[in-house]
C-alpha positions as a printed Julia matrix, in Angstrom:
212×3 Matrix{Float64}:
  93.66  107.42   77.78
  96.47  105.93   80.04
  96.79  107.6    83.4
 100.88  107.08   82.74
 101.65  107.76   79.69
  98.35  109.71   78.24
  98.64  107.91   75.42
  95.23  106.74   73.57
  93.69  104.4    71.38
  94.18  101.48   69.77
  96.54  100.4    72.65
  94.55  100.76   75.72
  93.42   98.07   78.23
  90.9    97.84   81.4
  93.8    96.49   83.46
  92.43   94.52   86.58
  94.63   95.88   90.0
  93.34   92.34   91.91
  94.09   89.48   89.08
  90.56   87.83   87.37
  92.2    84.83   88.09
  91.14   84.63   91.5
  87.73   86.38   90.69
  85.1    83.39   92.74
  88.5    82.13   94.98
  88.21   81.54   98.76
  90.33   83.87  100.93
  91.05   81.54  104.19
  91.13   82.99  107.87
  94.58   82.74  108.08
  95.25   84.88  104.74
  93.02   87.58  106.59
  95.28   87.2   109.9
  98.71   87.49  108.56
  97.67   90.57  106.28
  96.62   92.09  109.72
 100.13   91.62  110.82
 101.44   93.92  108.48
  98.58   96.56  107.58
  96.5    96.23  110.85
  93.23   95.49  111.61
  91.14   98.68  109.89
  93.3    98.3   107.04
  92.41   94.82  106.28
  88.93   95.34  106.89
  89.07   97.71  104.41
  90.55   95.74  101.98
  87.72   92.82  102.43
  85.17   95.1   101.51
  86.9    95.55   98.33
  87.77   92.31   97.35
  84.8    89.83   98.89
  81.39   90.08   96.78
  77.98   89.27   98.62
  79.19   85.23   98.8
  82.49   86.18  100.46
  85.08   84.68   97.66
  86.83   87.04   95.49
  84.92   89.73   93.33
  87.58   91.13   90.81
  84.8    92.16   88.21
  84.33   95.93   90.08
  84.85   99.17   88.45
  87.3   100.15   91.38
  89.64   97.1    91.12
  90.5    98.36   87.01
  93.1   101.2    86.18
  93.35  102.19   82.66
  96.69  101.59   80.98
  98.49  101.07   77.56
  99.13   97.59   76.8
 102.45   97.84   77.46
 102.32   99.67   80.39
  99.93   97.43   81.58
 102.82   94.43   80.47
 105.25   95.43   82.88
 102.9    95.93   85.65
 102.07   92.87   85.82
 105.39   91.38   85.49
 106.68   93.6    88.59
 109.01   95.85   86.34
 106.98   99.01   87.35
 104.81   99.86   90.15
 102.32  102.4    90.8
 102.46  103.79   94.4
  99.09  105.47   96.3
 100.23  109.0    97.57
  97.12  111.09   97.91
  93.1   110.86   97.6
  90.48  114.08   98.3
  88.22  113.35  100.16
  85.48  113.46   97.68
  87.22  110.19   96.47
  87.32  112.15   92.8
  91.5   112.82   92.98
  93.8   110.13   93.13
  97.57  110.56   93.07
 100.04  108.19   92.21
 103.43  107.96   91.79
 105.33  105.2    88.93
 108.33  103.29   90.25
 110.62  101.36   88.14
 111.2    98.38   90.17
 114.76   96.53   90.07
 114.68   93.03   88.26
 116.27   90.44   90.25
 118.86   88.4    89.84
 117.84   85.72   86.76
 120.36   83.24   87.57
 119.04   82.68   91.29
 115.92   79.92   91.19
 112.99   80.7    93.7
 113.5    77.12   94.52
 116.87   77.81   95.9
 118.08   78.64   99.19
 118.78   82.55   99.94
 120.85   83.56  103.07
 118.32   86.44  104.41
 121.66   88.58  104.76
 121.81   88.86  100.88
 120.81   91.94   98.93
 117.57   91.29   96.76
 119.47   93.1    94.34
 123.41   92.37   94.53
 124.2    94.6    91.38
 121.26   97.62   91.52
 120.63   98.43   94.81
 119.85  101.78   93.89
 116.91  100.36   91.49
 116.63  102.24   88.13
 115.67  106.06   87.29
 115.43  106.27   83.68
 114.54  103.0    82.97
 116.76   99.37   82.95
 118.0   100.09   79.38
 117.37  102.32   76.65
 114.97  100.54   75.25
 112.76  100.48   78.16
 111.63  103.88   78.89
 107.77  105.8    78.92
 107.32  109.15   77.79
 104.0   111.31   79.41
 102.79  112.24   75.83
 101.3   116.01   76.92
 104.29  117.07   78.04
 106.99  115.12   76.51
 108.24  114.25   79.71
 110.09  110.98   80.43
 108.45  109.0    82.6
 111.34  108.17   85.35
 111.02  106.8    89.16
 108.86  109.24   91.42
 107.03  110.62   88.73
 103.25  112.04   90.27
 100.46  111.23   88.02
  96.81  111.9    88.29
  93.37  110.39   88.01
  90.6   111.84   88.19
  86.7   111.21   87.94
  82.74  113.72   87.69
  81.31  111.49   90.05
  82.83  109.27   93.11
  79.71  107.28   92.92
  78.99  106.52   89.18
  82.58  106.24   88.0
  84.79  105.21   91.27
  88.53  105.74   90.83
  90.55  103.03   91.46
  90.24  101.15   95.13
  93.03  103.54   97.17
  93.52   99.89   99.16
  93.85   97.8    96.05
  96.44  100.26   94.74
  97.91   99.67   98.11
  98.11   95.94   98.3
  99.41   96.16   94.83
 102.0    98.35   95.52
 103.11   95.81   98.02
 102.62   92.69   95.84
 104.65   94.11   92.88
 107.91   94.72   95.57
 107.42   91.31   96.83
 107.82   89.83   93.3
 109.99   91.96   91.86
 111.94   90.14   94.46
 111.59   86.56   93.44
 114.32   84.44   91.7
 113.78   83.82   87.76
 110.74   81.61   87.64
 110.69   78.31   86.96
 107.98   75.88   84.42
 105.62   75.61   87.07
 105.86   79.32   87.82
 102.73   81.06   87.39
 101.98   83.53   89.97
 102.77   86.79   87.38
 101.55   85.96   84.21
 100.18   88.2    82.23
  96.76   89.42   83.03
  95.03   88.09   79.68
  91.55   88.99   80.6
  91.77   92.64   80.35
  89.13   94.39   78.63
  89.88   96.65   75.85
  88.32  100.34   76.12
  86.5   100.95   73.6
  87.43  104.13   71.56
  83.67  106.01   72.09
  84.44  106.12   75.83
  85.43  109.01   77.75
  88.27  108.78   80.01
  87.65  109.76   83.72
């Protein structure tokens, strides 16, 4: 079922945390040493052992780098309209706890092509961000308890065994966090834009499989 909403089949999808679309890519040096920057050194060597395969380019085809999720759901994630922030892990690595963000949507008229003074808000009319949702029709309900689904709220994943079923990569859900903030941020894209389309290679769970 989806760890957001609960809601099960015929609408769920594998969703891929790291895109497929750089599954085999090359991650230069420099990449490595500006990430370092900002998480630190441990951090970052963290996060190579989950992305890099046994050839050192880019292994998005790992149980830990999917999250289950209803297609739509799944949608808005990847178009930076929701995010899903890491909060807290056991330390059997079979507990995961996240917490769903609505993300504010930027400002459509500004082009990522123009020039921004780095005084400006990122988001001139919401800088509060949303709650509920940005309209009525944009809301999530948590189908067990009939609970709207509204910034902050906890959910939890869970898994028998660390080892045959991982949970999601904790540092995946981490970078991810990060990388939907930093495009929820970006002007309204333009025709060479591509950098948040949707993730079209998600695998569809099929309906004889037990959710972790």
């Amino acid at each position: 079922m989806c760890v957001v909403t609960k809601m099960g089949q015929p609408t769920l999808q594998s969703a891929h945390i790291l895109p497929s679309k750089l599954n085999g890519e090359e991650i230069e040096t420099e990449t490595w040493n500006t990430l370092k920057m900002f998480f630190g050194p441990d951090h970052v060597a963290a996060l190579k052992s989950e992305i890099l395969g046994n050839d050192n380019r880019v292994n998005a085809e790992h149980v830990s780098n999917f999250i289950t999720l209803s297609v739509q759901v799944q949608q808005w994630w990847d178009r930076a309209m929701i995010a899903f922030r890491p909060v807290w892990m056991n330390e059997d690595k079979t507990v995961m706890e996240l917490a769903f963000h609505w993300l504010p949507l930027c400002d459509q008229t500004q082009k990522r092509s123009e020039e921004v003074s780095i005084f400006a808000h990122p988001y001139p009319t919401q800088r509060q961000g949303w709650f509920e949702g940005p309209s009525e029709r944009h809301r999530l309900w948590e189908l067990g308890t009939k609970q709207l689904v509204c910034s902050g709220f906890i959910f939890r994943i869970m898994t028998t065994s660390a080892e045959k079923r991982p949970l999601p990569s904790w540092e995946l859900m981490s970078l991810k966090w990060n990388l939907s903030r930093i495009a929820a941020m970006q002007g309204a894209a333009e025709e060479e834009d591509s950098d948040i389309d949707y993730d079209g290679d998600s695998v569809a769970v099929p309906s004889d499989v037990s959710d972790f």
